[in-house]
PDB file of C-alpha atoms in Angstrom:
ATOM      1  CA  MET A1112      -0.308  -0.099  -0.127  1.00 39.00           C
ATOM      2  CA  PHE A1113       2.669   2.378   0.965  1.00 41.00           C
ATOM      3  CA  ARG A1114       5.014   1.844  -2.182  1.00 42.00           C
ATOM      4  CA  SER A1115       1.996   2.246  -4.271  1.00 34.00           C
ATOM      5  CA  LEU A1116       1.141   5.328  -2.368  1.00 36.00           C
ATOM      6  CA  LEU A1117       4.847   6.591  -2.780  1.00 41.00           C
ATOM      7  CA  ARG A1118       4.897   6.313  -6.615  1.00 36.00           C
ATOM      8  CA  LEU A1119       2.375   8.940  -7.134  1.00 31.00           C
ATOM      9  CA  GLN A1120       3.763  11.777  -9.270  1.00 34.00           C
ATOM     10  CA  THR A1121       2.881  15.009  -8.889  1.00 36.00           C
ATOM     11  CA  GLN A1122       3.611  18.457  -9.867  1.00 35.00           C
ATOM     12  CA  PHE A1123       4.449  21.400  -7.151  1.00 37.00           C
ATOM     13  CA  GLY A1124       1.757  23.208  -9.020  1.00 37.00           C
ATOM     14  CA  ASN A1125      -0.993  20.662  -8.290  1.00 35.00           C
ATOM     15  CA  THR A1126      -0.384  20.334  -4.853  1.00 33.00           C
ATOM     16  CA  LEU A1127      -0.698  24.123  -4.393  1.00 35.00           C
ATOM     17  CA  LEU A1128      -4.453  23.404  -5.061  1.00 32.00           C
ATOM     18  CA  PHE A1129      -4.594  22.965  -1.365  1.00 29.00           C
ATOM     19  CA  SER A1130      -2.901  25.701  -0.378  1.00 32.00           C
ATOM     20  CA  LYS A1131      -6.364  26.779   0.897  1.00 30.00           C
ATOM     21  CA  VAL A1132      -6.801  24.515   3.718  1.00 29.00           C
ATOM     22  CA  CYS A1133      -6.155  26.249   7.216  1.00 32.00           C
ATOM     23  CA  GLN A1134      -2.738  26.053   8.814  1.00 33.00           C
ATOM     24  CA  ARG A1135      -1.974  24.117  12.109  1.00 33.00           C
ATOM     25  CA  SER A1136      -1.431  25.763  15.308  1.00 32.00           C
ATOM     26  CA  GLN A1137       1.946  24.027  15.657  1.00 34.00           C
ATOM     27  CA  HIS A1138       4.056  26.413  13.634  1.00 36.00           C
ATOM     28  CA  CYS A1139       8.080  25.696  13.180  1.00 38.00           C
ATOM     29  CA  GLY A1140      10.387  27.921  11.715  1.00 40.00           C
ATOM     30  CA  SER A1141      10.908  31.766  11.869  1.00 42.00           C
ATOM     31  CA  SER A1142       8.941  32.152   8.365  1.00 44.00           C
ATOM     32  CA  GLN A1143       5.698  30.625   9.839  1.00 44.00           C
ATOM     33  CA  LYS A1144       6.154  32.889  13.060  1.00 45.00           C
ATOM     34  CA  TYR A1145       6.561  36.072  11.011  1.00 44.00           C
ATOM     35  CA  SER A1146       3.208  36.589   9.200  1.00 46.00           C
ATOM     36  CA  THR A1147       1.170  39.372   8.697  1.00 44.00           C
ATOM     37  CA  ALA A1148      -0.530  40.121  12.139  1.00 46.00           C
ATOM     38  CA  ALA A1149      -4.269  40.063  11.259  1.00 57.00           C
ATOM     39  CA  ALA A1150      -5.126  35.976  10.599  1.00 72.00           C
ATOM     40  CA  GLU A1151      -7.981  37.193   8.247  1.00 83.00           C
ATOM     41  CA  ARG A1152      -9.305  40.241   7.198  1.00 89.00           C
ATOM     42  CA  LYS A1153     -11.902  41.851   4.425  1.00 93.00           C
ATOM     43  CA  ARG A1154     -10.747  42.142   1.112  1.00 93.00           C
ATOM     44  CA  PHE A1155      -9.844  45.578   0.402  1.00 93.00           C
ATOM     45  CA  TYR A1156      -9.134  45.659  -3.484  1.00 94.00           C
ATOM     46  CA  GLN A1157     -10.238  44.671  -6.926  1.00 94.00           C
ATOM     47  CA  GLY A1158      -7.702  43.952  -9.103  1.00 96.00           C
ATOM     48  CA  VAL A1159      -3.968  42.647  -9.047  1.00 97.00           C
ATOM     49  CA  SER A1160      -1.009  43.615 -10.890  1.00 97.00           C
ATOM     50  CA  ILE A1161       2.871  43.431 -11.315  1.00 96.00           C
ATOM     51  CA  SER A1162       5.250  46.034 -12.375  1.00 96.00           C
ATOM     52  CA  GLN A1163       8.882  45.865 -12.800  1.00 94.00           C
ATOM     53  CA  GLY A1164      10.579  49.032 -10.135  1.00 88.00           C
ATOM     54  CA  GLU A1165      14.359  50.551  -9.782  1.00 82.00           C
ATOM     55  CA  GLY A1166      17.129  47.555 -10.022  1.00 88.00           C
ATOM     56  CA  GLY A1167      14.798  45.446 -12.294  1.00 91.00           C
ATOM     57  CA  LEU A1168      12.788  44.071  -9.318  1.00 95.00           C
ATOM     58  CA  TYR A1169       9.343  43.269  -9.634  1.00 97.00           C
ATOM     59  CA  GLU A1170       6.440  44.896  -7.129  1.00 97.00           C
ATOM     60  CA  ILE A1171       2.820  43.843  -6.681  1.00 97.00           C
ATOM     61  CA  ASN A1172       0.009  46.175  -7.074  1.00 97.00           C
ATOM     62  CA  LEU A1173      -3.375  45.958  -5.175  1.00 97.00           C
ATOM     63  CA  ASP A1174      -5.223  48.455  -7.611  1.00 95.00           C
ATOM     64  CA  ARG A1175      -2.869  51.560  -7.317  1.00 91.00           C
ATOM     65  CA  ARG A1176      -1.185  50.306  -3.861  1.00 94.00           C
ATOM     66  CA  LYS A1177       1.736  48.928  -3.609  1.00 96.00           C
ATOM     67  CA  LEU A1178       2.346  46.227  -1.671  1.00 97.00           C
ATOM     68  CA  LYS A1179       4.711  46.495   1.424  1.00 96.00           C
ATOM     69  CA  THR A1180       6.006  44.045   4.052  1.00 96.00           C
ATOM     70  CA  PRO A1181       4.676  43.911   7.694  1.00 95.00           C
ATOM     71  CA  GLY A1182       8.176  45.586   8.613  1.00 95.00           C
ATOM     72  CA  GLY A1183       7.194  48.604   5.982  1.00 96.00           C
ATOM     73  CA  LYS A1184       9.320  47.936   3.180  1.00 97.00           C
ATOM     74  CA  LEU A1185       8.447  48.153  -0.309  1.00 97.00           C
ATOM     75  CA  PHE A1186       7.403  44.338  -1.219  1.00 98.00           C
ATOM     76  CA  THR A1187       9.641  43.621  -3.931  1.00 97.00           C
ATOM     77  CA  VAL A1188      10.968  40.440  -5.407  1.00 97.00           C
ATOM     78  CA  PRO A1189      14.005  39.001  -7.760  1.00 95.00           C
ATOM     79  CA  ASN A1190      12.241  37.931 -10.978  1.00 95.00           C
ATOM     80  CA  GLU A1191       8.982  38.072 -12.564  1.00 95.00           C
ATOM     81  CA  ALA A1192       8.347  34.275 -12.241  1.00 95.00           C
ATOM     82  CA  LEU A1193       7.794  34.775  -8.293  1.00 97.00           C
ATOM     83  CA  ALA A1194       6.387  38.063  -8.362  1.00 97.00           C
ATOM     84  CA  ILE A1195       3.248  36.519 -10.723  1.00 97.00           C
ATOM     85  CA  ALA A1196       3.209  33.279  -8.021  1.00 97.00           C
ATOM     86  CA  VAL A1197       2.722  35.806  -5.038  1.00 98.00           C
ATOM     87  CA  ALA A1198       0.285  37.967  -7.377  1.00 97.00           C
ATOM     88  CA  THR A1199      -1.758  34.671  -7.830  1.00 97.00           C
ATOM     89  CA  GLU A1200      -2.313  34.452  -4.131  1.00 97.00           C
ATOM     90  CA  TRP A1201      -3.522  37.712  -3.739  1.00 97.00           C
ATOM     91  CA  ASP A1202      -5.884  37.364  -6.594  1.00 96.00           C
ATOM     92  CA  ALA A1203      -6.969  34.167  -5.314  1.00 95.00           C
ATOM     93  CA  GLN A1204      -8.364  35.370  -2.014  1.00 95.00           C
ATOM     94  CA  ARG A1205     -12.164  35.914  -1.823  1.00 93.00           C
ATOM     95  CA  ASP A1206     -14.009  38.147   0.081  1.00 93.00           C
ATOM     96  CA  THR A1207     -11.960  37.705   3.038  1.00 93.00           C
ATOM     97  CA  LEU A1208      -7.819  37.547   2.809  1.00 94.00           C
ATOM     98  CA  LYS A1209      -6.918  34.739   4.769  1.00 93.00           C
ATOM     99  CA  PHE A1210      -3.077  35.142   5.369  1.00 92.00           C
ATOM    100  CA  TYR A1211      -2.231  31.875   6.804  1.00 90.00           C
ATOM    101  CA  THR A1212      -3.243  29.963   3.622  1.00 92.00           C
ATOM    102  CA  MET A1213      -0.644  32.933   1.808  1.00 96.00           C
ATOM    103  CA  HIS A1214       2.498  30.600   2.327  1.00 96.00           C
ATOM    104  CA  LEU A1215       5.051  32.355  -0.302  1.00 97.00           C
ATOM    105  CA  THR A1216       3.972  36.225   0.496  1.00 97.00           C
ATOM    106  CA  THR A1217       5.057  34.811   4.197  1.00 96.00           C
ATOM    107  CA  LEU A1218       8.288  33.858   2.704  1.00 97.00           C
ATOM    108  CA  CYS A1219       8.465  36.825   0.954  1.00 98.00           C
ATOM    109  CA  ASN A1220       8.153  38.885   3.581  1.00 97.00           C
ATOM    110  CA  THR A1221      10.425  36.936   5.909  1.00 97.00           C
ATOM    111  CA  ALA A1222      13.310  37.288   3.150  1.00 97.00           C
ATOM    112  CA  LEU A1223      12.650  41.104   2.971  1.00 98.00           C
ATOM    113  CA  ASP A1224      12.334  41.940   6.311  1.00 97.00           C
ATOM    114  CA  ASN A1225      14.779  39.518   7.952  1.00 96.00           C
ATOM    115  CA  PRO A1226      13.228  39.756  11.265  1.00 94.00           C
ATOM    116  CA  THR A1227      15.645  37.928  13.101  1.00 92.00           C
ATOM    117  CA  GLU A1228      18.496  39.334  11.334  1.00 95.00           C
ATOM    118  CA  ARG A1229      19.920  36.180  10.862  1.00 94.00           C
ATOM    119  CA  THR A1230      22.704  35.814   8.126  1.00 96.00           C
ATOM    120  CA  LYS A1231      23.430  33.081   5.623  1.00 96.00           C
ATOM    121  CA  ASP A1232      25.694  31.358   7.617  1.00 96.00           C
ATOM    122  CA  GLN A1233      23.497  30.878  10.685  1.00 96.00           C
ATOM    123  CA  MET A1234      20.624  29.927   8.639  1.00 96.00           C
ATOM    124  CA  ILE A1235      23.012  27.212   6.939  1.00 97.00           C
ATOM    125  CA  SER A1236      23.883  26.144  10.418  1.00 95.00           C
ATOM    126  CA  ALA A1237      20.426  26.228  11.403  1.00 94.00           C
ATOM    127  CA  ALA A1238      19.324  23.618   8.898  1.00 93.00           C
ATOM    128  CA  LEU A1239      22.223  21.353   9.458  1.00 93.00           C
ATOM    129  CA  LYS A1240      21.151  21.127  12.730  1.00 93.00           C
ATOM    130  CA  PHE A1241      18.488  18.643  11.733  1.00 93.00           C
ATOM    131  CA  LEU A1242      20.509  16.691  10.093  1.00 91.00           C
ATOM    132  CA  GLU A1243      21.424  15.428  13.794  1.00 86.00           C
ATOM    133  CA  THR A1244      17.708  14.373  14.353  1.00 90.00           C
ATOM    134  CA  ASP A1245      16.453  13.612  10.713  1.00 95.00           C
ATOM    135  CA  THR A1246      13.343  11.685  10.540  1.00 94.00           C
ATOM    136  CA  VAL A1247      14.662   9.247   8.313  1.00 95.00           C
ATOM    137  CA  CYS A1248      17.540   8.709  10.029  1.00 93.00           C
ATOM    138  CA  TYR A1249      15.645   7.557  13.603  1.00 89.00           C
ATOM    139  CA  ARG A1250      14.277   4.193  13.788  1.00 91.00           C
ATOM    140  CA  VAL A1251      12.474   1.642  15.791  1.00 89.00           C
ATOM    141  CA  GLU A1252      13.162  -2.106  17.145  1.00 90.00           C
ATOM    142  CA  ASP A1253       9.704  -2.692  17.020  1.00 86.00           C
ATOM    143  CA  PRO A1254       6.995  -3.721  16.126  1.00 90.00           C
ATOM    144  CA  HIS A1255       8.474  -5.876  13.205  1.00 91.00           C
ATOM    145  CA  GLY A1256       5.974  -4.398  10.564  1.00 90.00           C
ATOM    146  CA  LEU A1257       7.023  -0.846  11.099  1.00 93.00           C
ATOM    147  CA  VAL A1258      10.967  -1.404  11.331  1.00 93.00           C
ATOM    148  CA  GLU A1259      10.141  -3.438   7.705  1.00 94.00           C
ATOM    149  CA  LEU A1260       8.409  -0.236   6.527  1.00 94.00           C
ATOM    150  CA  GLN A1261      11.121   2.173   7.528  1.00 94.00           C
ATOM    151  CA  ASN A1262      13.839   0.023   6.180  1.00 95.00           C
ATOM    152  CA  ASN A1263      12.012  -0.564   2.674  1.00 96.00           C
ATOM    153  CA  GLU A1264      10.786   3.197   2.143  1.00 96.00           C
ATOM    154  CA  TRP A1265      13.763   5.066   4.079  1.00 96.00           C
ATOM    155  CA  ASP A1266      17.187   3.420   2.834  1.00 96.00           C
ATOM    156  CA  PRO A1267      16.550   3.900  -0.674  1.00 97.00           C
ATOM    157  CA  VAL A1268      15.857   7.694  -0.270  1.00 97.00           C
ATOM    158  CA  LEU A1269      19.344   7.460   2.108  1.00 97.00           C
ATOM    159  CA  HIS A1270      21.324   5.810  -0.027  1.00 97.00           C
ATOM    160  CA  TRP A1271      20.405   7.742  -2.789  1.00 98.00           C
ATOM    161  CA  ILE A1272      21.705  10.875  -0.735  1.00 97.00           C
ATOM    162  CA  GLU A1273      24.569   9.564   0.310  1.00 97.00           C
ATOM    163  CA  ASN A1274      25.362   8.689  -3.341  1.00 97.00           C
ATOM    164  CA  ARG A1275      24.041  12.071  -4.464  1.00 97.00           C
ATOM    165  CA  TYR A1276      26.254  14.399  -2.461  1.00 97.00           C
ATOM    166  CA  ASN A1277      29.052  11.095  -1.507  1.00 97.00           C
ATOM    167  CA  VAL A1278      28.573  11.796   2.197  1.00 97.00           C
ATOM    168  CA  THR A1279      27.905   9.124   4.925  1.00 96.00           C
ATOM    169  CA  ILE A1280      24.723   9.412   7.306  1.00 95.00           C
ATOM    170  CA  GLY A1281      23.557   6.547   8.079  1.00 91.00           C
ATOM    171  CA  SER A1282      20.801   5.499  10.895  1.00 91.00           C
ATOM    172  CA  SER A1283      20.442   4.358  14.308  1.00 88.00           C
ATOM    173  CA  CYS A1284      17.621   2.544  16.214  1.00 86.00           C
ATOM    174  CA  SER A1285      19.399   4.522  19.187  1.00 83.00           C
ATOM    175  CA  ILE A1286      17.839   7.598  20.704  1.00 80.00           C
ATOM    176  CA  MET A1287      20.839   9.907  20.620  1.00 78.00           C
ATOM    177  CA  GLY A1288      20.624   9.021  16.405  1.00 76.00           C
ATOM    178  CA  PRO A1289      23.437   8.042  14.014  1.00 85.00           C
ATOM    179  CA  GLU A1290      26.678  10.177  14.458  1.00 89.00           C
ATOM    180  CA  ILE A1291      26.852  12.362  11.754  1.00 93.00           C
ATOM    181  CA  PRO A1292      30.695  12.550  10.176  1.00 95.00           C
ATOM    182  CA  GLU A1293      31.927  16.679  10.511  1.00 95.00           C
ATOM    183  CA  ALA A1294      33.050  15.279   6.358  1.00 97.00           C
ATOM    184  CA  THR A1295      29.320  15.088   5.853  1.00 97.00           C
ATOM    185  CA  LYS A1296      27.920  18.315   7.433  1.00 96.00           C
ATOM    186  CA  ASP A1297      31.156  20.344   5.494  1.00 97.00           C
ATOM    187  CA  THR A1298      30.175  18.717   2.536  1.00 97.00           C
ATOM    188  CA  PHE A1299      26.368  19.959   2.453  1.00 97.00           C
ATOM    189  CA  ARG A1300      27.476  22.871   4.566  1.00 97.00           C
ATOM    190  CA  GLN A1301      29.587  23.698   1.475  1.00 97.00           C
ATOM    191  CA  HIS A1302      26.493  22.944  -0.850  1.00 97.00           C
ATOM    192  CA  LEU A1303      24.332  24.915   1.177  1.00 97.00           C
ATOM    193  CA  LYS A1304      26.369  28.150   0.508  1.00 96.00           C
ATOM    194  CA  SER A1305      25.532  27.926  -3.294  1.00 95.00           C
ATOM    195  CA  TYR A1306      22.000  29.065  -2.354  1.00 96.00           C
ATOM    196  CA  ASN A1307      21.277  32.560  -2.152  1.00 96.00           C
ATOM    197  CA  PHE A1308      19.350  34.105   0.891  1.00 97.00           C
ATOM    198  CA  TRP A1309      16.017  33.780  -0.219  1.00 97.00           C
ATOM    199  CA  SER A1310      16.798  30.083  -1.522  1.00 97.00           C
ATOM    200  CA  LEU A1311      17.866  29.472   2.216  1.00 97.00           C
ATOM    201  CA  THR A1312      14.519  30.833   3.511  1.00 97.00           C
ATOM    202  CA  GLY A1313      12.615  28.350   1.482  1.00 97.00           C
ATOM    203  CA  LEU A1314      14.614  25.568   1.899  1.00 97.00           C
ATOM    204  CA  GLU A1315      14.784  26.306   5.951  1.00 96.00           C
ATOM    205  CA  TYR A1316      10.903  26.518   6.018  1.00 97.00           C
ATOM    206  CA  VAL A1317      10.464  22.880   3.828  1.00 98.00           C
ATOM    207  CA  ILE A1318      13.152  21.136   6.248  1.00 97.00           C
ATOM    208  CA  THR A1319      10.926  22.590   9.291  1.00 95.00           C
ATOM    209  CA  GLN A1320       8.038  21.088   7.813  1.00 96.00           C
ATOM    210  CA  LEU A1321       9.189  17.522   6.913  1.00 97.00           C
ATOM    211  CA  LYS A1322      11.857  17.596   9.652  1.00 95.00           C
ATOM    212  CA  SER A1323      14.423  16.051   7.314  1.00 97.00           C
ATOM    213  CA  VAL A1324      17.002  17.449   5.217  1.00 97.00           C
ATOM    214  CA  VAL A1325      17.172  14.367   3.507  1.00 97.00           C
ATOM    215  CA  LEU A1326      13.778  14.053   2.583  1.00 98.00           C
ATOM    216  CA  SER A1327      14.102  18.375   1.724  1.00 98.00           C
ATOM    217  CA  MET A1328      17.334  17.520  -0.564  1.00 97.00           C
ATOM    218  CA  GLY A1329      15.553  14.800  -2.014  1.00 97.00           C
ATOM    219  CA  MET A1330      12.571  16.825  -3.108  1.00 97.00           C
ATOM    220  CA  ILE A1331      14.300  20.132  -4.180  1.00 97.00           C
ATOM    221  CA  ASP A1332      16.818  18.012  -6.365  1.00 96.00           C
ATOM    222  CA  ARG A1333      13.284  16.555  -7.765  1.00 96.00           C
ATOM    223  CA  HIS A1334      14.500  13.015  -6.728  1.00 97.00           C
ATOM    224  CA  LEU A1335      10.917  12.782  -4.738  1.00 97.00           C
ATOM    225  CA  SER A1336       7.577  14.665  -5.177  1.00 97.00           C
ATOM    226  CA  VAL A1337       5.812  16.784  -2.621  1.00 96.00           C
ATOM    227  CA  GLU A1338       3.493  13.845  -1.926  1.00 95.00           C
ATOM    228  CA  GLN A1339       6.518  11.468  -1.919  1.00 97.00           C
ATOM    229  CA  ALA A1340       8.300  13.104   0.509  1.00 97.00           C
ATOM    230  CA  VAL A1341       5.072  14.455   2.701  1.00 96.00           C
ATOM    231  CA  LEU A1342       4.386  10.551   3.220  1.00 95.00           C
ATOM    232  CA  LEU A1343       7.681   9.490   4.145  1.00 96.00           C
ATOM    233  CA  SER A1344       8.021  12.382   6.559  1.00 96.00           C
ATOM    234  CA  ARG A1345       4.889  10.628   8.272  1.00 93.00           C
ATOM    235  CA  LEU A1346       5.394   7.323   7.714  1.00 92.00           C
ATOM    236  CA  GLU A1347       5.283   5.886  11.506  1.00 89.00           C
ATOM    237  CA  GLU A1348       1.893   7.967  11.803  1.00 86.00           C
ATOM    238  CA  GLU A1349       0.478   6.681   8.289  1.00 85.00           C
ATOM    239  CA  TYR A1350       1.486   3.011   9.945  1.00 87.00           C
ATOM    240  CA  GLN A1351      -0.228   3.577  13.452  1.00 83.00           C
ATOM    241  CA  ILE A1352      -3.222   4.963  11.269  1.00 81.00           C
ATOM    242  CA  ARG A1353      -3.612   1.948   9.028  1.00 77.00           C
ATOM    243  CA  ARG A1354      -3.536  -0.218  11.926  1.00 75.00           C
ATOM    244  CA  TRP A1355      -5.426   1.491  14.644  1.00 71.00           C
ATOM    245  CA  GLY A1356      -7.991   4.078  12.828  1.00 68.00           C
ATOM    246  CA  ASN A1357      -8.116   7.408  12.584  1.00 66.00           C
ATOM    247  CA  VAL A1358     -10.650  10.104  13.384  1.00 60.00           C
ATOM    248  CA  GLU A1359     -12.643  10.748  10.178  1.00 60.00           C
ATOM    249  CA  TRP A1360     -11.535  13.807   7.986  1.00 58.00           C
ATOM    250  CA  ALA A1361      -8.968  14.669  10.183  1.00 63.00           C
ATOM    251  CA  HIS A1362      -6.336  12.787   9.050  1.00 66.00           C
ATOM    252  CA  ASP A1363      -6.747  13.787   5.371  1.00 71.00           C
ATOM    253  CA  TYR A1364      -7.173  17.332   6.336  1.00 72.00           C
ATOM    254  CA  ASP A1365      -3.457  17.543   8.478  1.00 82.00           C
ATOM    255  CA  MET A1366      -2.113  15.743   5.307  1.00 84.00           C
ATOM    256  CA  TYR A1367      -3.370  18.149   2.616  1.00 89.00           C
ATOM    257  CA  GLU A1368      -2.220  21.315   4.939  1.00 92.00           C
ATOM    258  CA  LEU A1369       1.045  19.892   5.606  1.00 94.00           C
ATOM    259  CA  ARG A1370       1.414  19.153   1.380  1.00 95.00           C
ATOM    260  CA  ALA A1371       0.734  22.533   0.715  1.00 95.00           C
ATOM    261  CA  ARG A1372       3.381  24.066   3.048  1.00 96.00           C
ATOM    262  CA  THR A1373       5.721  21.591   1.766  1.00 97.00           C
ATOM    263  CA  ALA A1374       5.095  22.464  -1.800  1.00 97.00           C
ATOM    264  CA  ALA A1375       4.925  26.057  -1.500  1.00 97.00           C
ATOM    265  CA  GLY A1376       8.271  26.128   0.265  1.00 97.00           C
ATOM    266  CA  ALA A1377       9.899  23.567  -2.759  1.00 97.00           C
ATOM    267  CA  LEU A1378       8.316  26.226  -5.413  1.00 97.00           C
ATOM    268  CA  PHE A1379       9.470  29.358  -3.212  1.00 98.00           C
ATOM    269  CA  VAL A1380      13.168  27.607  -3.142  1.00 97.00           C
ATOM    270  CA  HIS A1381      12.826  27.386  -7.501  1.00 96.00           C
ATOM    271  CA  LEU A1382      11.516  30.343  -8.282  1.00 96.00           C
ATOM    272  CA  SER A1383      13.777  32.163  -6.117  1.00 93.00           C
ATOM    273  CA  SER A1384      16.629  30.747  -7.732  1.00 85.00           C
ATOM    274  CA  GLU A1385      15.357  31.522 -11.084  1.00 69.00           C
ATOM    275  CA  SER A1386      17.505  34.538 -12.793  1.00 61.00           C
ATOM    276  CA  SER A1387      15.261  34.449 -16.131  1.00 51.00           C
ATOM    277  CA  THR A1388      12.189  36.278 -16.750  1.00 51.00           C
ATOM    278  CA  VAL A1389       8.836  35.129 -18.239  1.00 52.00           C
ATOM    279  CA  LYS A1390       8.440  35.273 -22.198  1.00 59.00           C
ATOM    280  CA  ARG A1391       5.440  36.541 -23.941  1.00 57.00           C
ATOM    281  CA  LYS A1392       4.983  35.885 -27.611  1.00 59.00           C
ATOM    282  CA  LEU A1393       4.212  38.484 -29.977  1.00 56.00           C
ATOM    283  CA  LEU A1394       0.974  38.823 -31.883  1.00 53.00           C
ATOM    284  CA  GLN A1395       0.958  38.831 -35.519  1.00 54.00           C
ATOM    285  CA  ASP A1396      -1.367  39.877 -38.170  1.00 47.00           C
TER     286      ASP A1396
END
């Protein structure tokens, strides 16, 4: 059953259809803590558009008003593709603005205002902390069915990332988890330094959702789909649900909401790394 579920291949865009599912009360990471002050607000604009401002940055316009961050800065993004994605979030809101569903906007606000005043090195160190407690590295000793499930589903991803980055990570049943070699941390640290500040903001957000560097990198590198990464991060919970049952509707609600946040974070990483602009075809008579 799990293997068939893990073979689902859905692009980020399809998963974002779930972005209107309400956010859980459990929040992780500075980007989730830093959001618009009000959870909801009556929609105050008719149209949404984008424009290119100084320095080639793109702005979001709500009617004739330029969008600003909670810190009072002009809301600007580095490329047109990300601007279109954010504008779509605002345009998709109906009579009431539900800010807790606007994950891309929140991530942009976090990158622009940087409320915790962190540097890239500090963000990288925070991300690598999750490697020491990575979901796929902690294994159980019983029951047998869960042990087998973890080995069958997590080991291939773990082997993939070790081969991909030429590192050693391993797994352990100890409460202390596996001992991650310093060489492995250094390899990932060097790799993460290639990300810009905005991409690191999105990557850290994804890692906090999945509680896993391994699954996050697997998804960002397109080795895993959003659905696969989310399901693998909830493997033990899914096992218990299939064994003991679950509260009707609550399981799907939680799953879709986690997919929405994870997909938004992954999309943000890719779009904030994008340097090209959207090309338009000229209409000919």
